[in-house]
mmCIF file of C-alpha atoms in Angstrom:
data_model
loop_
_atom_site.group_PDB
_atom_site.id
_atom_site.type_symbol
_atom_site.label_atom_id
_atom_site.label_comp_id
_atom_site.label_asym_id
_atom_site.label_seq_id
_atom_site.Cartn_x
_atom_site.Cartn_y
_atom_site.Cartn_z
ATOM 1 C CA MET A 410 35.467 2.454 8.422
ATOM 2 C CA LYS A 411 33.462 -0.691 7.642
ATOM 3 C CA LYS A 412 32.991 -1.411 3.949
ATOM 4 C CA TYR A 413 30.121 -3.300 2.386
ATOM 5 C CA LYS A 414 29.168 -4.318 -1.106
ATOM 6 C CA PHE A 415 25.568 -3.298 -0.436
ATOM 7 C CA ILE A 416 23.985 -1.066 2.170
ATOM 8 C CA ILE A 417 20.195 -1.195 2.304
ATOM 9 C CA LEU A 418 18.309 1.741 3.786
ATOM 10 C CA GLY A 419 15.071 0.679 5.467
ATOM 11 C CA ALA A 420 13.970 -2.644 6.989
ATOM 12 C CA GLY A 421 10.468 -2.846 5.574
ATOM 13 C CA PRO A 422 9.306 -5.746 3.365
ATOM 14 C CA SER A 423 11.445 -4.605 0.401
ATOM 15 C CA GLY A 424 14.652 -4.163 2.368
ATOM 16 C CA LEU A 425 14.281 -7.367 4.364
ATOM 17 C CA ALA A 426 13.354 -9.473 1.337
ATOM 18 C CA LEU A 427 16.294 -8.078 -0.616
ATOM 19 C CA ALA A 428 18.738 -8.834 2.206
ATOM 20 C CA GLN A 429 17.520 -12.399 2.557
ATOM 21 C CA SER A 430 17.689 -12.813 -1.218
ATOM 22 C CA LEU A 431 21.317 -11.732 -1.160
ATOM 23 C CA LEU A 432 22.046 -14.572 1.233
ATOM 24 C CA ASP A 433 20.138 -16.928 -1.046
ATOM 25 C CA LYS A 434 22.252 -15.756 -3.993
ATOM 26 C CA GLY A 435 25.443 -16.683 -2.152
ATOM 27 C CA PHE A 436 26.498 -13.296 -0.818
ATOM 28 C CA SER A 437 28.106 -13.549 2.596
ATOM 29 C CA GLN A 438 26.514 -12.152 5.745
ATOM 30 C CA ASP A 439 29.212 -9.481 6.016
ATOM 31 C CA SER A 440 28.840 -8.262 2.410
ATOM 32 C CA PHE A 441 25.728 -6.209 3.148
ATOM 33 C CA LEU A 442 24.138 -4.148 5.888
ATOM 34 C CA ILE A 443 20.594 -2.908 6.560
ATOM 35 C CA LEU A 444 20.106 0.360 8.421
ATOM 36 C CA GLU A 445 16.727 1.061 10.019
ATOM 37 C CA LYS A 446 15.830 4.202 11.973
ATOM 38 C CA GLU A 447 13.016 2.561 13.968
ATOM 39 C CA GLY A 448 13.431 0.201 16.893
ATOM 40 C CA GLU A 449 11.919 -2.736 15.008
ATOM 41 C CA ALA A 450 11.706 -3.953 11.443
ATOM 42 C CA GLY A 451 8.606 -4.074 9.269
ATOM 43 C CA GLY A 452 8.052 -0.537 8.010
ATOM 44 C CA LEU A 453 4.348 0.088 7.411
ATOM 45 C CA CYS A 454 3.725 -3.588 8.166
ATOM 46 C CA LYS A 455 4.660 -3.325 11.854
ATOM 47 C CA SER A 456 2.203 -4.610 14.435
ATOM 48 C CA SER A 457 1.595 -3.839 18.081
ATOM 49 C CA PHE A 458 -0.478 -5.518 20.793
ATOM 50 C CA LEU A 459 -3.426 -3.561 22.141
ATOM 51 C CA ASP A 460 -6.206 -4.859 24.401
ATOM 52 C CA GLY A 461 -4.436 -8.205 24.355
ATOM 53 C CA SER A 462 -4.562 -8.620 20.575
ATOM 54 C CA PRO A 463 -2.554 -7.454 17.552
ATOM 55 C CA ILE A 464 -3.164 -4.224 15.689
ATOM 56 C CA ASP A 465 -1.375 -3.301 12.480
ATOM 57 C CA SER A 466 -0.170 0.177 13.355
ATOM 58 C CA GLY A 467 0.655 1.007 9.735
ATOM 59 C CA GLY A 468 -2.819 0.131 8.443
ATOM 60 C CA GLY A 469 -4.515 -3.027 7.278
ATOM 61 C CA HIS A 470 -2.118 -5.472 5.634
ATOM 62 C CA PHE A 471 -2.955 -8.942 4.360
ATOM 63 C CA LEU A 472 -0.992 -11.548 2.441
ATOM 64 C CA ASP A 473 -2.484 -12.198 -0.980
ATOM 65 C CA THR A 474 -2.456 -15.846 -2.057
ATOM 66 C CA ARG A 475 -1.822 -15.429 -5.793
ATOM 67 C CA LYS A 476 1.978 -15.081 -5.984
ATOM 68 C CA LYS A 477 3.155 -18.633 -5.281
ATOM 69 C CA ASP A 478 6.886 -17.827 -5.438
ATOM 70 C CA VAL A 479 6.397 -15.065 -2.865
ATOM 71 C CA LEU A 480 4.432 -17.371 -0.566
ATOM 72 C CA LYS A 481 7.115 -20.061 -0.837
ATOM 73 C CA PHE A 482 9.740 -17.480 0.128
ATOM 74 C CA LEU A 483 7.769 -16.044 3.067
ATOM 75 C CA PHE A 484 6.683 -19.412 4.457
ATOM 76 C CA ARG A 485 10.344 -20.095 5.208
ATOM 77 C CA PHE A 486 10.079 -17.560 8.016
ATOM 78 C CA MET A 487 6.462 -18.076 9.057
ATOM 79 C CA PRO A 488 5.186 -21.510 7.958
ATOM 80 C CA GLU A 489 1.835 -21.825 6.231
ATOM 81 C CA SER A 490 0.489 -23.692 9.276
ATOM 82 C CA GLU A 491 0.692 -20.444 11.252
ATOM 83 C CA TRP A 492 -1.682 -18.589 8.916
ATOM 84 C CA ASN A 493 -5.464 -18.527 8.661
ATOM 85 C CA ARG A 494 -6.924 -18.397 5.173
ATOM 86 C CA PHE A 495 -9.913 -16.155 4.478
ATOM 87 C CA LYS A 496 -12.223 -15.553 1.557
ATOM 88 C CA ARG A 497 -12.391 -11.782 1.367
ATOM 89 C CA ILE A 498 -15.467 -10.033 2.728
ATOM 90 C CA SER A 499 -15.261 -6.295 2.168
ATOM 91 C CA LYS A 500 -18.174 -3.914 1.962
ATOM 92 C CA ILE A 501 -18.996 -0.376 0.887
ATOM 93 C CA ASN A 502 -21.161 1.818 3.090
ATOM 94 C CA ILE A 503 -23.435 3.519 0.570
ATOM 95 C CA PHE A 504 -27.057 4.749 0.763
ATOM 96 C CA ASP A 505 -27.244 3.374 4.316
ATOM 97 C CA SER A 506 -26.546 -0.090 2.909
ATOM 98 C CA TYR A 507 -23.458 -2.255 3.243
ATOM 99 C CA VAL A 508 -22.865 -3.542 -0.266
ATOM 100 C CA ASP A 509 -20.254 -6.173 -1.061
ATOM 101 C CA TYR A 510 -17.155 -5.074 -2.969
ATOM 102 C CA PRO A 511 -16.790 -4.522 -5.875
ATOM 103 C CA LEU A 512 -19.836 -2.292 -6.134
ATOM 104 C CA GLU A 513 -20.553 -2.894 -9.833
ATOM 105 C CA SER A 514 -20.757 -6.653 -9.215
ATOM 106 C CA ASN A 515 -23.183 -6.346 -6.320
ATOM 107 C CA LEU A 516 -25.641 -3.619 -7.290
ATOM 108 C CA TRP A 517 -28.433 -6.107 -6.655
ATOM 109 C CA GLN A 518 -27.913 -5.484 -2.938
ATOM 110 C CA LEU A 519 -29.135 -1.883 -3.323
ATOM 111 C CA PRO A 520 -32.796 -0.770 -3.334
ATOM 112 C CA SER A 521 -34.439 -1.412 -6.721
ATOM 113 C CA ASP A 522 -34.671 2.270 -7.709
ATOM 114 C CA LYS A 523 -30.946 2.685 -7.072
ATOM 115 C CA GLN A 524 -30.197 -0.417 -9.130
ATOM 116 C CA ILE A 525 -32.044 1.144 -12.057
ATOM 117 C CA ASP A 526 -30.123 4.428 -11.686
ATOM 118 C CA PHE A 527 -26.767 2.655 -11.650
ATOM 119 C CA LEU A 528 -27.648 0.289 -14.460
ATOM 120 C CA GLU A 529 -28.846 3.135 -16.661
ATOM 121 C CA SER A 530 -25.612 5.023 -15.953
ATOM 122 C CA ILE A 531 -23.437 2.021 -16.809
ATOM 123 C CA SER A 532 -25.332 1.319 -20.034
ATOM 124 C CA ARG A 533 -25.072 4.964 -21.095
ATOM 125 C CA THR A 534 -21.335 4.916 -20.377
ATOM 126 C CA ALA A 535 -20.846 1.689 -22.327
ATOM 127 C CA PHE A 536 -22.530 3.265 -25.359
ATOM 128 C CA MET A 537 -20.632 6.559 -25.118
ATOM 129 C CA ASN A 538 -17.243 4.891 -24.659
ATOM 130 C CA GLU A 539 -17.483 3.255 -28.081
ATOM 131 C CA LYS A 540 -17.123 6.688 -29.673
ATOM 132 C CA LYS A 541 -14.908 8.575 -27.232
ATOM 133 C CA VAL A 542 -11.145 8.692 -26.687
ATOM 134 C CA THR A 543 -9.788 8.004 -23.211
ATOM 135 C CA PRO A 544 -10.096 11.168 -21.059
ATOM 136 C CA LYS A 545 -6.931 12.764 -19.707
ATOM 137 C CA LEU A 546 -8.362 14.312 -16.535
ATOM 138 C CA PHE A 547 -8.740 12.039 -13.520
ATOM 139 C CA GLU A 548 -12.369 12.844 -12.732
ATOM 140 C CA ASP A 549 -13.398 12.523 -16.368
ATOM 141 C CA TYR A 550 -11.559 9.204 -16.612
ATOM 142 C CA ILE A 551 -13.369 7.791 -13.565
ATOM 143 C CA LYS A 552 -16.752 8.794 -15.003
ATOM 144 C CA TRP A 553 -15.755 7.400 -18.401
ATOM 145 C CA LYS A 554 -14.779 4.074 -16.843
ATOM 146 C CA PHE A 555 -17.507 3.617 -14.218
ATOM 147 C CA GLY A 556 -20.380 5.898 -15.192
ATOM 148 C CA THR A 557 -21.678 8.893 -13.259
ATOM 149 C CA GLU A 558 -23.539 7.003 -10.528
ATOM 150 C CA ILE A 559 -20.645 4.823 -9.330
ATOM 151 C CA SER A 560 -18.307 7.794 -9.774
ATOM 152 C CA ASN A 561 -20.366 10.386 -7.909
ATOM 153 C CA HIS A 562 -21.479 8.160 -5.063
ATOM 154 C CA TYR A 563 -18.370 6.041 -4.544
ATOM 155 C CA MET A 564 -15.196 6.415 -6.586
ATOM 156 C CA LEU A 565 -14.787 10.197 -6.578
ATOM 157 C CA PRO A 566 -15.678 10.904 -2.922
ATOM 158 C CA TYR A 567 -13.571 7.953 -1.787
ATOM 159 C CA ASN A 568 -10.552 9.218 -3.732
ATOM 160 C CA ARG A 569 -11.096 12.758 -2.451
ATOM 161 C CA LYS A 570 -10.923 11.389 1.080
ATOM 162 C CA ILE A 571 -7.890 9.139 0.764
ATOM 163 C CA TRP A 572 -5.765 11.606 -1.255
ATOM 164 C CA SER A 573 -7.246 14.881 0.067
ATOM 165 C CA CYS A 574 -6.120 16.865 -2.946
ATOM 166 C CA ASN A 575 -7.492 18.175 -6.233
ATOM 167 C CA LEU A 576 -8.232 14.917 -8.032
ATOM 168 C CA ASN A 577 -7.438 16.413 -11.415
ATOM 169 C CA SER A 578 -3.857 16.911 -10.239
ATOM 170 C CA LEU A 579 -3.580 13.101 -10.326
ATOM 171 C CA GLY A 580 -2.503 11.177 -13.379
ATOM 172 C CA THR A 581 -4.560 8.428 -14.988
ATOM 173 C CA TYR A 582 -1.606 6.163 -15.891
ATOM 174 C CA TRP A 583 -2.141 3.987 -12.796
ATOM 175 C CA LEU A 584 -5.876 3.438 -13.214
ATOM 176 C CA HIS A 585 -5.383 0.372 -15.393
ATOM 177 C CA LYS A 586 -5.387 -1.503 -12.068
ATOM 178 C CA LEU A 587 -9.097 -0.779 -11.708
ATOM 179 C CA PRO A 588 -11.356 -3.471 -13.179
ATOM 180 C CA ASN A 589 -13.453 -2.625 -16.207
ATOM 181 C CA VAL A 590 -17.196 -2.382 -15.698
ATOM 182 C CA SER A 591 -18.977 -4.812 -17.978
ATOM 183 C CA LEU A 592 -22.634 -4.076 -18.725
ATOM 184 C CA ARG A 593 -23.215 -7.766 -19.398
ATOM 185 C CA ASP A 594 -21.635 -8.832 -16.089
ATOM 186 C CA THR A 595 -23.600 -6.164 -14.230
ATOM 187 C CA LEU A 596 -26.858 -7.356 -15.754
ATOM 188 C CA ARG A 597 -25.988 -10.961 -14.971
ATOM 189 C CA SER A 598 -25.260 -10.126 -11.319
ATOM 190 C CA ILE A 599 -28.580 -8.283 -10.921
ATOM 191 C CA VAL A 600 -30.631 -11.040 -12.571
ATOM 192 C CA ARG A 601 -28.907 -13.838 -10.664
ATOM 193 C CA ARG A 602 -28.482 -11.817 -7.454
ATOM 194 C CA GLU A 603 -24.859 -12.887 -7.143
ATOM 195 C CA ALA A 604 -21.493 -11.316 -7.877
ATOM 196 C CA SER A 605 -20.320 -11.529 -11.468
ATOM 197 C CA GLY A 606 -17.319 -10.112 -13.282
ATOM 198 C CA ALA A 607 -13.744 -9.188 -12.374
ATOM 199 C CA ILE A 608 -12.210 -10.790 -9.280
ATOM 200 C CA PRO A 609 -10.796 -8.175 -6.863
ATOM 201 C CA ALA A 610 -7.314 -8.274 -5.360
ATOM 202 C CA HIS A 611 -7.077 -10.214 -2.096
ATOM 203 C CA GLU A 612 -10.054 -12.369 -3.078
ATOM 204 C CA ASN A 613 -8.381 -14.888 -0.799
ATOM 205 C CA PHE A 614 -5.871 -13.769 1.788
ATOM 206 C CA LEU A 615 -3.806 -15.027 4.697
ATOM 207 C CA TYR A 616 -3.429 -13.528 8.147
ATOM 208 C CA PRO A 617 -1.396 -14.904 11.084
ATOM 209 C CA LYS A 618 -3.310 -17.089 13.533
ATOM 210 C CA ASN A 619 -1.693 -15.769 16.688
ATOM 211 C CA PHE A 620 0.056 -12.539 15.741
ATOM 212 C CA GLY A 621 -0.286 -9.343 13.756
ATOM 213 C CA TYR A 622 1.057 -9.117 10.220
ATOM 214 C CA GLY A 623 4.251 -7.565 11.577
ATOM 215 C CA GLU A 624 5.327 -10.884 13.088
ATOM 216 C CA LEU A 625 6.424 -12.121 9.660
ATOM 217 C CA TRP A 626 8.895 -9.269 9.221
ATOM 218 C CA LYS A 627 10.183 -9.522 12.793
ATOM 219 C CA ARG A 628 11.147 -13.121 12.120
ATOM 220 C CA MET A 629 12.849 -12.246 8.876
ATOM 221 C CA ALA A 630 14.782 -9.538 10.721
ATOM 222 C CA VAL A 631 15.936 -12.010 13.393
ATOM 223 C CA ASN A 632 17.211 -14.303 10.661
ATOM 224 C CA LEU A 633 19.460 -11.516 9.370
ATOM 225 C CA GLN A 634 21.143 -11.083 12.789
ATOM 226 C CA GLU A 635 24.165 -8.772 12.759
ATOM 227 C CA SER A 636 23.491 -7.593 9.190
ATOM 228 C CA LEU A 637 20.671 -5.395 10.507
ATOM 229 C CA ILE A 638 21.101 -2.350 12.729
ATOM 230 C CA LEU A 639 17.948 -0.909 14.324
ATOM 231 C CA ASN A 640 17.545 2.534 15.896
ATOM 232 C CA TYR A 641 20.138 3.884 13.495
ATOM 233 C CA LYS A 642 19.849 7.558 12.688
ATOM 234 C CA ILE A 643 21.522 8.758 9.497
ATOM 235 C CA TYR A 644 22.808 12.307 9.644
ATOM 236 C CA LYS A 645 25.204 12.298 6.675
ATOM 237 C CA ILE A 646 25.674 10.432 3.394
ATOM 238 C CA ASP A 647 28.579 11.439 1.187
ATOM 239 C CA LEU A 648 27.293 11.009 -2.354
ATOM 240 C CA LYS A 649 30.782 10.748 -3.861
ATOM 241 C CA THR A 650 32.050 7.966 -1.651
ATOM 242 C CA LEU A 651 28.729 6.490 -0.466
ATOM 243 C CA THR A 652 29.927 6.869 3.097
ATOM 244 C CA ILE A 653 27.258 6.929 5.804
ATOM 245 C CA ASN A 654 27.887 8.850 9.038
ATOM 246 C CA ASP A 655 31.662 8.490 8.446
ATOM 247 C CA GLU A 656 31.132 4.933 9.688
ATOM 248 C CA PHE A 657 30.022 2.710 6.807
ATOM 249 C CA ARG A 658 30.964 2.767 3.138
ATOM 250 C CA ALA A 659 29.064 1.024 0.365
ATOM 251 C CA GLU A 660 29.803 0.038 -3.198
ATOM 252 C CA LYS A 661 26.070 0.359 -3.816
ATOM 253 C CA ILE A 662 23.202 1.767 -1.755
ATOM 254 C CA ILE A 663 19.695 0.405 -2.174
ATOM 255 C CA THR A 664 17.178 2.831 -0.725
ATOM 256 C CA THR A 665 13.683 1.816 0.301
ATOM 257 C CA ILE A 666 13.106 4.964 2.369
ATOM 258 C CA PRO A 667 11.273 8.075 1.099
ATOM 259 C CA TRP A 668 13.398 10.270 -1.136
ATOM 260 C CA HIS A 669 12.468 13.238 1.056
ATOM 261 C CA SER A 670 14.648 11.738 3.794
ATOM 262 C CA TRP A 671 17.692 12.156 1.567
ATOM 263 C CA LEU A 672 17.271 15.924 1.700
ATOM 264 C CA ASN A 673 18.117 15.809 5.410
ATOM 265 C CA PHE A 674 21.506 14.133 5.157
ATOM 266 C CA SER A 675 22.912 14.601 1.639
ATOM 267 C CA GLU A 676 24.179 17.527 -0.416
ATOM 268 C CA ILE A 677 21.821 17.089 -3.340
ATOM 269 C CA ASN A 678 21.962 19.582 -6.199
ATOM 270 C CA GLN A 679 19.100 22.045 -6.476
ATOM 271 C CA SER A 680 17.650 20.512 -9.621
ATOM 272 C CA ILE A 681 17.176 17.061 -8.036
ATOM 273 C CA ARG A 682 16.174 18.589 -4.714
ATOM 274 C CA SER A 683 13.340 20.434 -6.408
ATOM 275 C CA LYS A 684 12.201 17.218 -8.108
ATOM 276 C CA ILE A 685 12.108 15.342 -4.800
ATOM 277 C CA LEU A 686 10.027 18.085 -3.227
ATOM 278 C CA LYS A 687 7.468 17.669 -6.006
ATOM 279 C CA LEU A 688 6.859 14.048 -5.023
ATOM 280 C CA LYS A 689 3.638 14.030 -3.004
ATOM 281 C CA TYR A 690 2.448 11.618 -0.343
ATOM 282 C CA THR A 691 -0.274 11.178 2.245
ATOM 283 C CA SER A 692 -0.044 10.677 5.985
ATOM 284 C CA ILE A 693 -2.461 8.270 7.643
ATOM 285 C CA ASP A 694 -3.786 7.983 11.199
ATOM 286 C CA ILE A 695 -4.778 4.573 12.539
ATOM 287 C CA ASP A 696 -7.368 4.958 15.315
ATOM 288 C CA TYR A 697 -8.329 1.979 17.465
ATOM 289 C CA TYR A 698 -11.717 1.519 19.153
ATOM 290 C CA GLY A 699 -12.379 -1.276 21.635
ATOM 291 C CA LYS A 700 -15.978 -2.111 20.761
ATOM 292 C CA ASN A 701 -17.140 -4.632 18.159
ATOM 293 C CA LEU A 702 -19.156 -3.659 15.099
ATOM 294 C CA GLN A 703 -21.979 -5.933 13.978
ATOM 295 C CA SER A 704 -20.707 -7.033 10.575
ATOM 296 C CA ASP A 705 -19.074 -10.099 9.044
ATOM 297 C CA ALA A 706 -16.798 -7.901 6.901
ATOM 298 C CA HIS A 707 -13.039 -7.918 7.224
ATOM 299 C CA TRP A 708 -12.983 -4.280 6.181
ATOM 300 C CA ILE A 709 -15.477 -1.601 5.127
ATOM 301 C CA TYR A 710 -14.958 1.289 2.699
ATOM 302 C CA GLU A 711 -16.469 4.634 3.711
ATOM 303 C CA PRO A 712 -16.920 6.929 0.682
ATOM 304 C CA SER A 713 -19.173 9.467 2.431
ATOM 305 C CA GLU A 714 -17.327 12.740 2.940
ATOM 306 C CA THR A 715 -19.345 13.389 6.091
ATOM 307 C CA ILE A 716 -17.297 10.596 7.729
ATOM 308 C CA SER A 717 -13.615 11.345 8.330
ATOM 309 C CA ASN A 718 -12.120 7.871 7.825
ATOM 310 C CA HIS A 719 -12.001 6.060 4.492
ATOM 311 C CA ARG A 720 -11.714 2.479 5.757
ATOM 312 C CA ILE A 721 -12.614 0.408 8.828
ATOM 313 C CA LEU A 722 -10.753 -2.799 9.723
ATOM 314 C CA LEU A 723 -12.842 -5.151 11.878
ATOM 315 C CA ARG A 724 -10.073 -7.038 13.578
ATOM 316 C CA HIS A 725 -12.413 -9.357 15.480
ATOM 317 C CA ASN A 726 -13.310 -10.896 12.095
ATOM 318 C CA PHE A 727 -9.768 -11.849 11.099
ATOM 319 C CA ILE A 728 -7.687 -11.863 14.308
ATOM 320 C CA SER A 729 -8.372 -14.740 16.675
ATOM 321 C CA LYS A 730 -9.766 -13.938 20.144
ATOM 322 C CA SER A 731 -9.722 -10.193 19.533
ATOM 323 C CA LYS A 732 -12.219 -7.381 19.832
ATOM 324 C CA GLY A 733 -12.688 -3.924 18.397
ATOM 325 C CA TYR A 734 -11.764 -2.277 15.141
ATOM 326 C CA TRP A 735 -9.493 0.394 13.752
ATOM 327 C CA THR A 736 -10.023 3.116 11.196
ATOM 328 C CA GLU A 737 -7.703 4.554 8.556
ATOM 329 C CA THR A 738 -7.940 8.293 7.942
ATOM 330 C CA ASN A 739 -5.940 10.789 5.939
ATOM 331 C CA SER A 740 -4.258 12.868 8.654
ATOM 332 C CA LEU A 741 -5.597 16.061 7.104
ATOM 333 C CA ARG A 742 -9.115 14.819 7.920
ATOM 334 C CA SER A 743 -8.565 13.150 11.292
ATOM 335 C CA PRO A 744 -10.811 14.094 14.207
ATOM 336 C CA LYS A 745 -9.367 15.127 17.540
ATOM 337 C CA ILE A 746 -8.210 12.212 19.648
ATOM 338 C CA GLN A 747 -10.878 11.059 22.114
ATOM 339 C CA GLU A 748 -10.466 8.980 25.256
ATOM 340 C CA SER A 749 -12.157 6.084 23.467
ATOM 341 C CA MET A 750 -9.396 5.712 20.886
ATOM 342 C CA MET A 751 -5.686 5.006 20.504
ATOM 343 C CA ARG A 752 -3.899 6.614 17.542
ATOM 344 C CA PHE A 753 -0.888 5.566 15.479
ATOM 345 C CA TYR A 754 0.494 8.212 13.102
ATOM 346 C CA ASN A 755 2.200 7.242 9.836
ATOM 347 C CA GLU A 756 3.799 10.226 8.129
ATOM 348 C CA PHE A 757 4.665 8.399 4.910
ATOM 349 C CA ALA A 758 1.700 6.171 4.075
ATOM 350 C CA TYR A 759 0.745 6.366 0.396
ATOM 351 C CA PRO A 760 2.682 7.858 -2.536
ATOM 352 C CA ILE A 761 0.406 10.115 -4.580
ATOM 353 C CA ASN A 762 0.302 9.518 -8.328
ATOM 354 C CA THR A 763 0.435 13.100 -9.541
ATOM 355 C CA LYS A 764 0.487 13.758 -13.276
ATOM 356 C CA ASP A 765 4.220 14.414 -13.314
ATOM 357 C CA LYS A 766 5.262 11.623 -10.937
ATOM 358 C CA LEU A 767 6.513 9.196 -13.590
ATOM 359 C CA ASP A 768 8.792 11.813 -15.122
ATOM 360 C CA ILE A 769 10.004 12.994 -11.721
ATOM 361 C CA ILE A 770 10.841 9.557 -10.340
ATOM 362 C CA SER A 771 12.552 8.628 -13.605
ATOM 363 C CA ILE A 772 14.822 11.697 -13.395
ATOM 364 C CA ILE A 773 15.599 10.996 -9.726
ATOM 365 C CA ASN A 774 16.460 7.361 -10.390
ATOM 366 C CA ILE A 775 18.654 8.186 -13.398
ATOM 367 C CA TRP A 776 20.569 10.665 -11.218
ATOM 368 C CA ALA A 777 20.809 8.181 -8.346
ATOM 369 C CA ASN A 778 21.847 5.206 -10.480
ATOM 370 C CA LYS A 779 24.841 7.170 -11.784
ATOM 371 C CA LEU A 780 25.938 7.417 -8.142
ATOM 372 C CA ASN A 781 25.352 3.682 -7.559
ATOM 373 C CA ILE A 782 22.183 4.385 -5.566
ATOM 374 C CA TYR A 783 19.073 2.363 -6.463
ATOM 375 C CA GLY A 784 15.457 2.906 -5.430
ATOM 376 C CA LEU A 785 13.376 -0.114 -4.433
ATOM 377 C CA GLY A 786 9.921 -0.710 -3.026
ATOM 378 C CA ARG A 787 7.034 1.636 -2.327
ATOM 379 C CA TRP A 788 9.218 4.655 -1.601
ATOM 380 C CA GLY A 789 12.215 3.927 -3.780
ATOM 381 C CA LYS A 790 9.909 3.700 -6.801
ATOM 382 C CA TRP A 791 7.251 6.006 -5.345
ATOM 383 C CA GLU A 792 4.552 3.532 -6.206
ATOM 384 C CA HIS A 793 1.765 2.087 -4.088
ATOM 385 C CA MET A 794 2.447 -1.632 -3.848
ATOM 386 C CA ASN A 795 1.204 -4.274 -1.459
ATOM 387 C CA SER A 796 3.761 -6.220 0.545
ATOM 388 C CA ASP A 797 3.603 -9.274 -1.723
ATOM 389 C CA VAL A 798 4.460 -7.084 -4.721
ATOM 390 C CA ALA A 799 7.255 -5.406 -2.748
ATOM 391 C CA VAL A 800 8.741 -8.817 -1.947
ATOM 392 C CA GLU A 801 8.388 -9.985 -5.548
ATOM 393 C CA GLU A 802 10.247 -6.916 -6.810
ATOM 394 C CA ALA A 803 12.988 -7.384 -4.200
ATOM 395 C CA LEU A 804 13.508 -10.978 -5.333
ATOM 396 C CA PHE A 805 13.760 -9.830 -8.938
ATOM 397 C CA PHE A 806 16.133 -6.993 -8.032
ATOM 398 C CA ALA A 807 18.440 -9.391 -6.191
ATOM 399 C CA ALA A 808 18.541 -11.612 -9.268
ATOM 400 C CA THR A 809 19.705 -8.694 -11.418
ATOM 401 C CA LEU A 810 22.267 -7.152 -9.053
ATOM 402 C CA LYS A 811 25.216 -8.818 -10.759
ATOM 403 C CA ASN A 812 24.275 -6.986 -13.956
ATOM 404 C CA ILE A 813 24.274 -3.550 -12.317
#
């Protein structure tokens, strides 16, 4: 029986960053262990090579440039000189036009009659919102925040596609991330015929010059050497002793894997089991096509519900010497596989922010913490977070471990 102070489940960005942070905090290499069921590290950020160039098999992932401490940490494993820097070009396919994102800042790119419709809707919403409390239902909230035109032609159909559920089963607590629509900024953008207003996430981003995004996490995994075990299948975790497969014992377990996985190898009481089963998620298919699309965009949003995918990644615009593109589609909507495509299936892709999620994940974490089990990252916290945020939270968690 090998004993460890910490055992980390999952070698995605959260797990890898936490392990490296433990070393940085002075913990010895043999004080912790990472267990990963797949044959390589990276989680949803894994990359493969297809047609001689990288493809991110877990979906499009880019390194945001805003979190300087995160960049400093990650550049230790993949130096800044190995990254290309891009100014984001993303577009929305709407009314047979490809409009720059965000839509409300670029309405001037639409036909004039559509501009008037959208502007009238935004102005009406701005007036109504001065006298109305924040709506509780998701669809009402979207219309309250963006107006009926942006909601009906973009936000609502896009969300129906990516989540593929009754939108009013979703909570509104996470929508603070969406930028506010300013009537003044919208007017300014139309008059000046240039974007005005809130700056979107990933306004500037980095992508490896010669590899897929997964290369970063492979290198971090190599640095951890014998503290990481790949291709490791867990079939039993004793919750009383924190013993895994009668082989490893931990003082504390940090889990970055989906809570649903715990149902397969632990004797969890019915109350907590039922809570875990109420946590919802989406599965995503990544389909690759070898032809180039005529666009300068890095990615394109597809809100039309007559099209199965919700996003297109044009890899020839951000991966050197590559061709083709890939699509991201909720698996419930995916078309049959054709000879012209290659598909990667991701069962756990996005956590769904149902109305009761915050209460559920709080109850699960309170239960787990009493057992010295701690949730971290996208699946431990059941929260959609980009890789830079996942790394940032892992660094913070490592700094607080001595207080747990």
